[in-house]
Coordinates of C-alpha atoms in Angstrom, one line a residue:
M228 CA 103.7 66.9 138.7
A229 CA 103.1 69.3 136.1
V230 CA 106.8 70.5 137.1
F231 CA 108.0 66.8 136.2
R232 CA 106.4 66.3 133.4
Q233 CA 107.5 69.4 131.9
W234 CA 111.3 68.7 133.3
T235 CA 110.8 65.1 131.8
K236 CA 109.7 66.4 128.5
R237 CA 112.8 68.7 127.9
T238 CA 115.1 66.0 128.6
L239 CA 113.9 64.0 126.2
N240 CA 114.2 66.6 123.6
I241 CA 117.8 67.4 124.6
L242 CA 118.4 63.6 124.3
R243 CA 117.1 63.2 121.2
Q244 CA 118.7 65.9 119.7
G245 CA 122.0 65.1 121.0
D246 CA 121.7 61.7 119.0
T247 CA 120.9 63.1 115.6
M248 CA 123.7 65.4 116.2
A249 CA 126.6 62.9 118.0
G250 CA 130.2 63.5 116.8
Q251 CA 129.5 66.7 115.4
Q252 CA 130.7 70.3 116.5
V253 CA 127.5 72.5 117.0
P254 CA 126.8 75.6 118.1
L255 CA 124.2 76.1 120.6
I256 CA 121.7 78.8 119.9
S257 CA 119.2 79.9 122.3
M258 CA 115.5 79.9 121.6
A259 CA 115.0 83.2 123.2
P260 CA 113.1 85.5 121.0
Q261 CA 115.7 88.3 121.5
T262 CA 118.5 85.7 120.2
L263 CA 116.5 84.0 117.7
E264 CA 118.0 87.1 114.8
K265 CA 121.6 85.1 115.3
L266 CA 120.1 82.2 113.4
F267 CA 120.4 84.5 110.4
D268 CA 123.9 85.0 110.7
K269 CA 124.6 81.3 110.6
L270 CA 121.6 80.7 107.7
G271 CA 122.2 83.6 105.7
H272 CA 119.9 86.6 105.7
F273 CA 118.7 86.3 101.9
G274 CA 119.7 82.6 101.0
R275 CA 118.4 80.5 98.4
F276 CA 115.6 79.0 101.0
Q277 CA 114.4 82.5 102.1
A278 CA 114.8 84.1 98.2
S279 CA 112.7 81.0 97.0
V280 CA 110.1 81.4 99.6
Y281 CA 110.2 85.3 98.7
F282 CA 109.2 85.1 95.1
V283 CA 106.6 82.4 95.7
V284 CA 104.6 84.3 98.4
N285 CA 104.9 87.9 96.2
F286 CA 103.6 86.2 93.0
Q287 CA 100.2 86.2 94.8
T288 CA 100.9 89.5 95.7
I289 CA 100.3 90.8 92.0
A290 CA 96.7 89.4 92.6
C291 CA 96.3 92.0 95.1
G292 CA 97.4 94.9 92.7
I293 CA 95.0 93.2 90.2
H294 CA 91.3 93.3 91.8
Y295 CA 92.5 96.4 93.8
L296 CA 92.7 98.1 90.5
A297 CA 90.7 96.1 88.5
S298 CA 87.6 98.6 88.6
V299 CA 89.1 101.1 86.3
F300 CA 88.0 98.9 83.4
L301 CA 85.4 97.1 84.5
A302 CA 83.2 100.4 85.5
V303 CA 84.1 102.0 82.2
T304 CA 81.2 104.5 81.2
P305 CA 81.4 105.0 77.2
Q306 CA 79.0 107.2 75.6
F307 CA 75.6 106.9 75.6
V308 CA 72.0 107.7 74.4
C309 CA 68.6 107.1 75.2
K310 CA 67.3 104.3 73.4
L311 CA 64.3 105.4 71.0
P312 CA 61.4 103.2 70.6
G313 CA 61.4 100.9 67.3
N314 CA 63.4 101.3 64.4
V315 CA 65.6 104.6 63.4
T316 CA 66.2 105.2 59.4
T317 CA 67.6 108.7 59.8
I318 CA 69.4 111.0 62.2
L319 CA 70.0 114.2 62.3
V320 CA 73.0 115.9 64.3
S321 CA 73.7 119.4 64.1
N322 CA 73.6 120.0 60.3
T323 CA 74.7 116.5 59.5
T324 CA 72.1 114.1 58.2
A325 CA 73.2 110.3 58.3
G326 CA 72.3 106.8 59.0
P327 CA 72.2 105.5 62.5
G328 CA 75.6 103.7 62.2
D329 CA 77.3 106.9 61.9
L330 CA 75.8 108.0 65.4
W331 CA 79.1 107.8 67.6
N332 CA 81.4 109.6 64.7
L333 CA 78.8 112.9 64.7
W334 CA 77.5 113.2 68.2
T335 CA 79.3 113.6 71.5
P336 CA 77.4 114.3 75.0
G337 CA 78.2 118.2 74.8
S338 CA 76.2 118.6 71.6
R339 CA 72.9 119.1 70.5
S340 CA 70.0 116.5 70.9
I341 CA 69.9 113.9 68.2
I342 CA 67.0 114.2 66.1
A343 CA 65.7 110.5 64.4
Q344 CA 63.0 109.8 61.9
M345 CA 61.7 106.6 62.9
E346 CA 60.4 103.6 60.3
N347 CA 56.4 104.8 60.8
G348 CA 57.8 108.8 59.5
E349 CA 57.5 109.8 63.8
I350 CA 60.3 112.3 64.6
W351 CA 62.0 111.7 67.9
E352 CA 64.8 113.5 70.2
A353 CA 66.8 111.6 72.1
E354 CA 69.6 113.1 74.9
Q355 CA 71.4 111.4 77.1
C356 CA 69.0 110.5 80.2
S357 CA 65.4 111.6 78.5
R358 CA 63.8 111.0 75.0
F359 CA 60.7 113.2 73.3
K360 CA 58.2 112.6 70.6
R361 CA 57.6 115.7 68.6
N362 CA 53.7 115.9 68.2
G363 CA 51.9 115.9 64.8
S364 CA 55.4 116.4 62.7
F365 CA 56.5 114.6 60.5
E366 CA 59.5 116.8 59.1
L367 CA 63.2 116.4 59.9
V368 CA 64.5 119.7 60.9
N369 CA 66.6 121.2 64.1
Y370 CA 64.1 123.8 65.0
F371 CA 60.3 122.7 66.2
K372 CA 58.1 125.1 67.9
G373 CA 55.2 122.4 68.4
N374 CA 54.5 120.5 71.4
R375 CA 57.2 117.6 72.7
T376 CA 56.3 114.7 74.9
R377 CA 58.8 113.6 77.5
Y378 CA 59.6 109.8 77.8
S379 CA 61.8 108.2 80.4
C380 CA 64.5 105.7 79.1
T381 CA 62.3 102.6 79.7
D382 CA 63.5 100.8 76.4
G383 CA 67.2 101.2 77.8
F384 CA 70.4 103.1 76.2
N385 CA 72.6 102.8 73.4
Y386 CA 76.3 102.5 74.1
D387 CA 79.5 103.5 72.2
Q388 CA 81.0 99.9 71.8
S389 CA 84.0 101.1 69.6
H390 CA 86.2 100.9 72.4
I391 CA 84.9 98.7 74.9
E392 CA 82.4 96.1 73.9
N393 CA 80.7 96.0 77.2
S394 CA 80.9 96.6 81.3
I395 CA 79.3 96.5 84.0
V396 CA 77.7 100.1 83.3
T397 CA 76.4 99.2 79.9
E398 CA 75.1 95.8 81.0
W399 CA 73.1 97.2 84.0
D400 CA 72.5 100.6 82.8
L401 CA 74.7 102.1 85.1
V402 CA 73.8 105.6 84.0
C403 CA 71.8 108.9 84.8
D404 CA 69.7 108.1 88.0
R405 CA 71.6 104.9 88.4
E406 CA 75.0 106.3 87.9
W407 CA 75.8 106.8 91.8
L408 CA 75.6 103.0 91.8
A409 CA 78.6 102.5 89.3
K410 CA 80.4 104.7 91.4
L411 CA 80.1 103.0 94.6
I412 CA 81.8 100.1 93.3
Q413 CA 85.6 101.2 94.2
P414 CA 84.7 102.7 97.6
I415 CA 82.5 99.6 98.8
F416 CA 85.8 97.9 97.8
M417 CA 88.1 100.1 99.5
F418 CA 85.8 99.5 102.8
G419 CA 86.4 96.2 102.1
V420 CA 90.1 96.4 102.5
L421 CA 89.9 98.3 105.7
L422 CA 87.8 95.4 107.5
G423 CA 90.2 92.8 105.9
A424 CA 93.5 94.6 107.3
V425 CA 91.7 94.4 110.6
V426 CA 90.2 91.1 110.6
F427 CA 92.9 88.8 109.0
G428 CA 96.0 90.5 110.9
D429 CA 94.3 89.1 114.4
I430 CA 93.7 85.7 113.0
A431 CA 97.2 85.6 111.5
D432 CA 98.6 85.9 114.9
R433 CA 96.1 83.3 116.3
V434 CA 96.3 80.6 113.8
G435 CA 99.2 81.2 111.9
R436 CA 101.1 83.1 108.7
R437 CA 100.7 79.9 106.6
S438 CA 96.8 79.2 107.5
I439 CA 95.8 82.5 106.4
L440 CA 98.0 82.5 103.2
W441 CA 96.6 79.5 102.1
F442 CA 92.7 80.5 102.8
T443 CA 93.0 84.3 101.5
S444 CA 94.7 83.2 98.3
T445 CA 92.4 80.2 97.3
A446 CA 89.7 82.8 98.3
Q447 CA 91.0 85.6 95.6
F448 CA 90.7 83.0 93.2
V449 CA 87.3 81.8 94.2
F450 CA 86.0 84.9 94.5
G451 CA 87.6 86.4 91.9
V452 CA 86.6 83.7 89.4
A453 CA 82.9 84.3 91.0
V454 CA 82.9 88.0 89.9
A455 CA 82.7 87.4 86.5
F456 CA 79.8 84.9 86.5
T457 CA 77.4 87.5 88.9
N458 CA 74.2 88.0 87.3
D459 CA 73.1 91.4 88.8
Y460 CA 74.5 94.5 90.3
Y461 CA 74.1 93.8 93.9
S462 CA 75.4 90.0 94.2
F463 CA 78.9 91.6 92.0
I464 CA 79.1 94.2 95.2
V465 CA 78.7 91.5 97.5
V466 CA 81.2 89.1 95.8
R467 CA 83.6 92.0 95.4
F468 CA 83.3 93.0 98.9
L469 CA 84.6 89.4 99.9
L470 CA 87.2 89.7 97.3
A471 CA 88.5 92.9 98.9
L472 CA 88.3 91.6 102.7
V473 CA 90.9 88.4 101.2
S474 CA 92.8 90.1 99.0
S475 CA 93.9 93.0 101.9
G476 CA 93.9 90.0 104.5
Y477 CA 96.8 88.2 101.9
L478 CA 98.7 91.7 101.4
V479 CA 98.9 92.6 105.3
V480 CA 99.8 89.1 106.0
V481 CA 102.2 88.9 103.3
F482 CA 104.4 91.5 104.8
V483 CA 104.4 89.6 108.2
Y484 CA 105.9 86.5 106.4
V485 CA 108.5 88.3 104.2
T486 CA 110.0 89.9 107.2
E487 CA 109.8 86.9 109.2
Y488 CA 111.6 84.7 107.0
T489 CA 114.6 87.4 106.2
G490 CA 117.6 88.4 107.8
L491 CA 118.2 92.0 109.1
K492 CA 120.6 92.9 106.4
A493 CA 118.0 92.4 103.9
R494 CA 114.8 93.1 105.6
S495 CA 114.5 96.6 105.0
W496 CA 114.7 95.7 100.9
A497 CA 112.6 92.5 101.0
S498 CA 109.6 94.4 102.9
M499 CA 110.0 97.4 100.6
H500 CA 109.8 95.8 97.6
V501 CA 107.0 93.8 98.4
H502 CA 104.7 97.0 97.1
A503 CA 106.4 96.3 94.0
Y504 CA 104.7 93.2 92.9
F505 CA 101.6 95.1 93.8
A506 CA 102.8 97.7 90.9
V507 CA 103.4 94.6 88.8
G508 CA 99.9 93.7 89.0
I509 CA 98.5 97.1 88.0
M510 CA 100.5 96.8 85.0
V511 CA 99.0 93.5 84.6
V512 CA 95.4 95.2 84.6
A513 CA 96.4 97.7 82.0
L514 CA 97.8 94.9 79.5
V515 CA 94.9 93.0 80.2
G516 CA 92.4 95.7 80.1
F517 CA 93.9 96.5 76.5
L518 CA 93.5 93.0 74.5
V519 CA 90.0 92.1 76.1
R520 CA 87.3 94.3 76.1
T521 CA 84.4 92.5 77.5
W522 CA 84.2 92.6 81.3
R523 CA 83.5 88.8 82.1
F524 CA 86.4 87.7 80.2
Y525 CA 88.6 90.3 81.5
Q526 CA 87.9 89.7 85.3
L527 CA 88.4 86.1 84.3
I528 CA 91.5 86.1 83.0
L529 CA 92.8 88.5 85.6
S530 CA 91.7 85.9 88.4
L531 CA 93.3 83.2 86.6
V532 CA 96.8 85.3 86.3
T533 CA 97.9 83.7 89.7
I534 CA 96.5 80.1 89.6
P535 CA 99.9 78.6 89.8
F536 CA 100.1 79.7 93.3
I537 CA 97.1 77.9 94.1
F538 CA 98.7 74.4 93.3
C539 CA 102.2 75.5 95.1
C540 CA 101.0 77.3 98.4
W541 CA 100.4 74.3 100.2
L542 CA 104.3 73.6 100.1
L543 CA 105.1 76.8 102.1
P544 CA 106.3 76.4 105.7
E545 CA 105.1 78.2 108.8
T546 CA 107.3 81.1 109.8
P547 CA 109.7 80.3 112.9
W548 CA 108.9 83.2 115.1
W549 CA 105.8 81.8 115.0
L550 CA 106.3 78.3 115.7
L551 CA 108.5 80.1 118.7
A552 CA 105.8 82.0 119.7
K553 CA 103.3 78.8 120.0
G554 CA 106.2 76.7 121.7
R555 CA 106.5 74.2 118.5
F556 CA 110.4 74.0 119.1
E557 CA 111.0 70.6 117.1
E558 CA 109.3 72.1 114.0
V559 CA 111.6 75.1 114.7
Q560 CA 114.4 72.9 114.7
K561 CA 113.5 71.0 111.3
L562 CA 112.7 74.1 109.8
I563 CA 116.2 75.6 110.4
D564 CA 117.9 71.9 109.4
T565 CA 115.7 72.8 106.1
I566 CA 117.1 76.3 105.4
A567 CA 120.7 74.9 106.4
R568 CA 120.2 72.4 103.3
W569 CA 118.7 74.6 100.9
N570 CA 121.6 77.5 101.6
K571 CA 124.3 75.0 101.9
V572 CA 125.2 75.7 105.2
K573 CA 127.7 73.3 106.4
I574 CA 127.8 73.5 110.3
P575 CA 124.6 72.4 111.3
C576 CA 122.3 74.9 113.6
H577 CA 121.1 72.9 116.9
V578 CA 118.5 74.8 119.0
S579 CA 118.8 74.7 122.8
V580 CA 115.7 74.7 124.6
M581 CA 117.8 74.6 128.2
Q582 CA 117.9 78.4 128.0
M583 CA 114.3 78.8 126.7
N584 CA 113.1 80.6 130.0
S585 CA 116.3 82.2 131.0
P586 CA 118.1 84.9 128.8
E587 CA 121.3 84.4 127.9
D588 CA 122.8 87.5 129.5
S589 CA 122.0 90.2 131.9
T590 CA 121.0 92.6 128.7
D591 CA 118.5 89.8 127.9
K592 CA 117.3 89.8 131.3
E593 CA 116.8 93.3 131.5
I594 CA 115.1 93.4 128.2
A595 CA 112.8 90.9 129.6
R596 CA 112.3 92.6 132.6
K597 CA 111.2 95.7 130.8
K598 CA 109.0 94.1 128.7
S599 CA 107.0 92.1 131.4
I600 CA 106.8 96.0 133.1
I601 CA 105.5 97.1 129.6
K602 CA 103.0 94.5 129.2
V603 CA 101.4 95.2 132.7
K604 CA 101.0 98.9 131.7
K605 CA 97.8 99.3 129.2
T606 CA 97.7 101.7 126.7
S607 CA 95.1 103.5 124.9
I608 CA 94.8 105.8 121.6
L609 CA 95.0 108.7 124.1
D610 CA 98.4 107.7 125.0
L611 CA 99.8 109.0 121.3
F612 CA 98.7 112.4 122.6
R613 CA 100.3 112.2 126.3
S614 CA 102.2 115.7 125.5
W615 CA 102.0 118.4 123.7
N616 CA 105.2 117.4 121.3
L617 CA 103.8 113.8 120.8
A618 CA 100.4 115.1 120.2
K619 CA 102.0 117.4 117.2
R620 CA 104.1 114.3 116.0
T621 CA 101.0 111.9 115.8
V622 CA 98.9 114.3 114.0
T623 CA 101.9 115.0 111.7
V624 CA 102.4 111.1 111.1
W625 CA 98.9 110.7 110.6
L626 CA 98.5 113.3 108.0
V627 CA 101.3 111.4 106.3
W628 CA 99.9 108.1 106.4
F629 CA 96.6 109.9 104.6
T630 CA 98.1 111.6 102.1
G631 CA 100.2 109.0 101.1
S632 CA 97.4 106.5 100.6
L633 CA 95.2 109.1 99.1
G634 CA 97.7 110.2 96.5
Y635 CA 98.7 106.7 95.4
Y636 CA 95.2 105.7 94.7
V637 CA 94.3 108.8 93.3
S638 CA 96.9 109.0 91.0
S639 CA 96.5 105.6 89.9
L640 CA 92.5 105.7 89.1
G641 CA 92.7 108.7 87.9
S642 CA 95.3 107.7 85.1
V643 CA 93.2 106.5 82.7
N644 CA 91.7 110.4 82.6
L645 CA 94.5 112.0 81.7
G646 CA 94.5 111.9 78.1
G647 CA 95.9 109.6 75.1
N648 CA 96.2 105.9 75.6
E649 CA 94.4 105.1 79.0
Y650 CA 96.0 101.2 79.2
L651 CA 99.5 102.9 78.6
N652 CA 98.7 105.7 81.1
L653 CA 97.9 102.8 83.8
F654 CA 100.7 100.8 82.6
L655 CA 103.0 103.1 83.2
A656 CA 101.3 104.3 86.6
G657 CA 102.5 100.6 88.0
A658 CA 106.2 101.0 86.1
V659 CA 107.4 103.9 88.0
E660 CA 106.8 102.8 91.3
I661 CA 109.0 99.6 90.7
P662 CA 112.3 102.3 90.7
S663 CA 110.7 104.2 93.2
Y664 CA 111.1 101.5 95.7
I665 CA 114.7 100.7 94.9
V666 CA 115.4 105.0 95.2
A667 CA 113.7 104.7 98.4
C668 CA 115.9 102.1 99.9
F669 CA 118.9 103.9 99.0
V670 CA 117.9 107.5 99.8
M671 CA 116.4 107.0 103.4
D672 CA 119.7 105.2 104.5
R673 CA 122.1 107.9 103.5
L674 CA 120.1 111.3 104.0
G675 CA 117.8 110.1 106.6
R676 CA 114.2 109.6 106.8
R677 CA 112.8 113.1 107.6
N678 CA 115.1 114.3 104.5
T679 CA 113.8 111.4 102.1
L680 CA 110.1 112.1 103.1
A681 CA 109.4 115.6 103.2
P682 CA 111.2 116.0 99.8
S683 CA 109.1 113.3 98.1
L684 CA 105.9 115.1 99.2
F685 CA 107.3 118.5 98.1
L686 CA 107.8 117.0 95.0
T687 CA 104.5 115.6 94.6
G688 CA 102.5 119.0 95.1
V689 CA 104.7 120.5 93.0
A690 CA 103.9 117.7 90.0
C691 CA 100.1 118.4 90.9
F692 CA 100.3 122.1 90.6
L693 CA 102.5 122.1 87.4
S694 CA 99.7 119.6 86.0
M695 CA 97.2 122.6 86.5
V696 CA 98.7 125.4 84.9
I697 CA 100.4 123.3 81.5
P698 CA 97.8 123.2 78.5
Q699 CA 95.7 120.2 78.6
D700 CA 96.5 119.7 74.6
I701 CA 100.3 118.7 75.6
E702 CA 99.1 115.2 76.5
A703 CA 103.0 114.1 77.1
L704 CA 103.8 117.0 79.6
S705 CA 100.6 116.1 81.7
I706 CA 101.4 112.3 81.8
T707 CA 105.1 112.4 82.8
L708 CA 103.9 115.1 85.5
S709 CA 101.3 112.6 86.5
M710 CA 104.2 109.6 86.7
I711 CA 106.9 112.2 88.6
G712 CA 104.2 112.6 91.0
K713 CA 103.3 109.0 91.2
F714 CA 106.9 108.4 91.8
A715 CA 107.4 110.7 94.7
I716 CA 103.7 109.9 96.6
A717 CA 105.4 106.0 96.1
V718 CA 108.4 106.9 97.6
A719 CA 106.6 108.6 100.9
F720 CA 104.0 106.2 101.1
G721 CA 106.7 103.3 101.2
L722 CA 108.8 105.0 103.9
I723 CA 106.3 106.3 106.5
Y724 CA 106.3 102.1 107.5
L725 CA 109.6 102.4 108.9
Y726 CA 109.4 105.6 109.9
T727 CA 106.5 105.5 112.3
A728 CA 107.8 102.4 114.3
E729 CA 111.2 104.6 114.8
L730 CA 109.6 108.1 115.9
Y731 CA 107.7 106.0 119.1
P732 CA 108.5 104.4 122.2
T733 CA 108.3 100.4 122.9
I734 CA 105.4 100.9 124.8
I735 CA 103.0 102.4 122.1
R736 CA 104.8 101.4 119.0
S737 CA 102.1 98.9 117.7
L738 CA 99.9 101.3 118.3
A739 CA 101.3 104.0 116.4
V740 CA 101.7 101.9 113.8
G741 CA 98.2 100.5 113.8
S742 CA 96.7 103.9 114.1
G743 CA 98.7 105.3 111.0
S744 CA 97.6 102.0 108.9
M745 CA 94.2 102.7 109.6
M746 CA 94.4 106.2 108.5
A747 CA 96.2 105.1 104.9
R748 CA 92.9 102.8 104.6
V749 CA 90.8 106.0 105.1
G750 CA 92.7 107.6 102.7
S751 CA 92.3 104.8 100.1
T752 CA 88.5 104.9 100.9
V753 CA 88.2 108.5 100.1
A754 CA 90.4 108.3 96.8
P755 CA 87.6 107.3 94.7
F756 CA 85.4 110.1 95.9
C757 CA 88.2 112.4 95.3
V758 CA 88.9 110.9 91.5
L759 CA 84.8 111.9 90.8
L760 CA 85.2 115.4 91.9
S761 CA 86.9 115.9 88.4
T762 CA 83.5 115.9 87.1
V763 CA 83.1 119.2 89.2
W764 CA 86.1 120.5 87.9
I765 CA 88.9 118.5 86.0
F766 CA 91.7 119.5 88.2
L767 CA 89.7 119.3 91.7
P768 CA 91.5 115.7 92.7
Q769 CA 95.1 117.7 91.9
L770 CA 94.6 120.6 94.2
I771 CA 93.6 118.8 97.2
V772 CA 96.3 115.7 96.7
G773 CA 99.1 119.0 95.9
I774 CA 97.5 120.9 99.1
M775 CA 97.9 118.0 101.5
S776 CA 101.3 117.0 100.2
F777 CA 102.8 120.4 100.8
L778 CA 100.9 121.2 104.3
T779 CA 102.0 117.4 105.3
G780 CA 105.8 117.9 103.8
L781 CA 105.9 121.2 105.8
L782 CA 104.7 119.3 109.1
T783 CA 107.3 116.7 107.9
L784 CA 110.0 118.8 108.5
L785 CA 109.3 119.3 112.2
L786 CA 109.8 115.9 112.9
P787 CA 112.9 114.5 114.4
E788 CA 115.3 112.6 112.1
T789 CA 115.6 108.8 113.2
L790 CA 118.6 107.5 111.2
G791 CA 121.1 106.3 113.1
R792 CA 119.4 106.4 116.4
P793 CA 118.5 104.0 119.3
L794 CA 114.7 102.7 119.1
T795 CA 113.1 104.4 122.0
Q796 CA 112.0 102.2 125.2
T797 CA 110.0 105.6 127.1
F798 CA 107.9 108.3 126.3
E799 CA 111.0 110.3 127.7
E800 CA 113.3 108.8 125.7
A801 CA 111.0 109.4 122.7
A802 CA 110.6 113.3 123.5
K803 CA 114.3 113.7 123.7
L804 CA 115.1 112.9 120.1
Q805 CA 113.8 116.4 119.2
D806 CA 115.8 117.8 122.1
K807 CA 119.2 116.1 120.5
I808 CA 118.2 117.3 117.1
K809 CA 118.5 120.8 119.0
Q810 CA 121.7 120.1 120.3
E811 CA 123.2 118.7 117.3
K812 CA 122.3 122.3 115.8
A813 CA 123.4 124.0 118.3
Q814 CA 126.6 122.2 118.0
K815 CA 127.0 122.4 114.3
A816 CA 126.2 126.6 114.9
S817 CA 129.2 127.0 117.6
L818 CA 131.3 124.6 115.2
R819 CA 131.0 127.4 112.4
G820 CA 131.4 130.3 115.0
G821 CA 134.6 128.8 116.1
D822 CA 134.5 126.6 119.2
S823 CA 135.3 123.9 117.5
S824 CA 137.0 122.0 120.2
A825 CA 133.9 121.9 122.6
A826 CA 131.9 120.8 119.6
M827 CA 134.1 118.1 118.4
E828 CA 134.5 116.7 121.8
S829 CA 130.5 116.9 122.2
I830 CA 130.2 115.0 118.8
E831 CA 132.5 112.3 119.4
K832 CA 131.3 111.1 122.9
P833 CA 127.3 110.7 121.8
D834 CA 124.9 110.3 125.0
Y835 CA 124.0 107.0 123.7
I836 CA 126.3 103.9 122.7
I837 CA 124.8 100.6 120.9
D838 CA 126.5 97.6 120.5
G839 CA 126.4 95.0 117.8
M840 CA 124.1 92.6 119.7
E841 CA 121.7 95.5 121.3
K842 CA 121.3 97.3 118.1
S843 CA 120.3 93.6 116.8
K844 CA 117.6 93.2 119.4
E845 CA 116.3 96.9 118.8
E846 CA 115.7 96.4 115.3
Q847 CA 114.5 93.0 115.9
N848 CA 111.7 94.8 117.9
L849 CA 111.3 97.2 115.4
I850 CA 110.4 94.4 113.2
E851 CA 107.8 92.7 115.5
H852 CA 106.0 95.8 115.8
L853 CA 106.2 96.5 111.9
T854 CA 104.5 93.0 111.5
R855 CA 101.5 93.8 113.2
L856 CA 99.9 96.1 110.2

C-alpha cells in the first residue's frame, strides 16, 4: 500500500510538471545529490539571484565582526585614582601645585602619589587603589615623617574623561581588586562563540538554514540592544554571552548558506570573502568608537547598524541542497524557476524525480555504494591518529587552526595598544584583511595550498619578531609591522578551511574539519588572555604568536600539496598523498640528472585520471563537508 501511494504521488508530480512545461523542449536534470551541481551550469554559478542573496546575507555578517570586537572600547580602562572624601582645594604632584582640575595633566600611574589638601585643611595622599590620611598634619608637602592611616576606596574612583566619557569599567568600578572582572569580558564572550558554533551548526541541519538565519539575526539585534540597557556587571555578562551564541551561530550558518547557493566556479571566492564582511565590522567598531565615547550609546549604535537586514531577512529563500535533503522536491523546482527568472535563463530547467533513487550512471552508482559503506563504519577522533603519518598531519593541522585563530584575535584585540591613534589602528587592522583574502584566492590556486600557507605563517612570525626589536618611539613602523602580521595571519586562517578538507579522506573529512574548527575556537578563547600578558612584558603576546607561527610554518612544510589532486576516499589514498610528493621529487631529481625520457614519460602519465564529471562530484563532496563547520 505504501509503495502504491509513493508511485501515485510521483506520477501526479510528473503529470503536473508535464502540464506546466507542455510544448517546451525542457532539459531533464536528475535530483540525485551527485548531479544537482549541474543546475549551476544552466542557471549560472554566480548570477543576479545568487549575487543578491550573497550580499544580503553577508550584510548581517558585518554585525558578527562588530560584536566580536566591540569590547575593545566597551571595557576601556582610563587613568584612575582613588577618590578622596570631601572637597579637594589644592593638589601637589611631584613639585607642582595646582587645582584639582589639572590632575590628569600632571599625574600618571607611574608617578608619585597625589598629595591633596581638603577644604577642612586635612592632608590626604591618593594612589590608584588606596588613600592615606596624614595624622596631625596640615602642611601640603611631599615628605611626611608622621603617621598615616590607610583607607580603602569606598567612595569610588576619579577617572580621566578626556578621551572617553565612560565605559563599563568606569560605571561599575572594575579596577583594583575588581579588575579581573573586566578582563573576563572577552574570554567569556569567546566561550559563547565556541558553544554557538556547535549548537547552531547542528540545528541548521535539522530545521533549515533560513530559519536559523532569521532567528540568529533577530536575536543579535535584540541582545545587542539589550546589552546597552543592562544595569549591572553580571546581567551585562549574561546578555553578552547570549549575544556571542547567536553571533557565532549566524557566522557558521551564513558560510553554509553562501556555499550552497553558488556554483563551483565561484564557490571558493564567495566562501573566502565572507570573512571580508567580518573585517568590515571591525572597521565599523573603530569608526563608531571614535565618534561615540559613551559606552551605552556606542553599543546601541553598533547594534542598529545592521537593522535593515531585520526587515528583509524574511525574504531569503531556503537553500536547494537542504530542501533536496528533506525531500521537498516541489519547493526545489519553484526555487530553480525563480533563480532562472532572476538570472534571465531562457531555457527552463525541469527537475526529474524519476531518477531520485537510482543514480544516472555507473559512476553515480559506485559513489552511492561507497557512501553506503562509509555510513556503516563508525568513526571517532582516534581515526585522525590512525597511523603515524596521519597523526603528524593531524597535529600540524590542529596547530595551524589554533595559531591562525590565536594570531588573528591577538592582532585585532592588541591593535589598540600599538601607540598612536587607537581608533585608526583598529580600523587598519580590519581594512588590511580585505586584500589578504583576494591575494589568498589567487595565490593558493597558482602556487598551491602548502606553498601559500607556510610562507604566510613565516611572514607572521617575522613581523612579530621585528616588532619586538624596533624602537618603540617609531610608531609608524610598529603599526606597519602589525598590519603586515595581520595580513599574513588572515591569509593562513582563511586558507586552512579548504586545505584541511583536502588532506583527509572522505570517511573522516567532516571530523577533521570539525575538530580543526574547535581548535580555532580554543585559540580565540585563549587570545584575550594572551593580550593581557602585555602587562607582564609588553612584547610577550608578540613573542608567543611569533614562536607559534614559526613552529607551525616549519611543520606545514612537511604536509603534502593538494593543489590539482583528487579528493581521497580511503585512508590508503590519503597516505599515498605523501608518497606522490616523494615520487615527484625523485622525478625532478632524475630529470636534472639526465634521465629525462623516463622522467617525462612518468610525468606525462599520472597515476590518477579525473574527468570533468568526476571532478565536479568530488568538489561537491568537499563542499558538503566544508559546510558542516
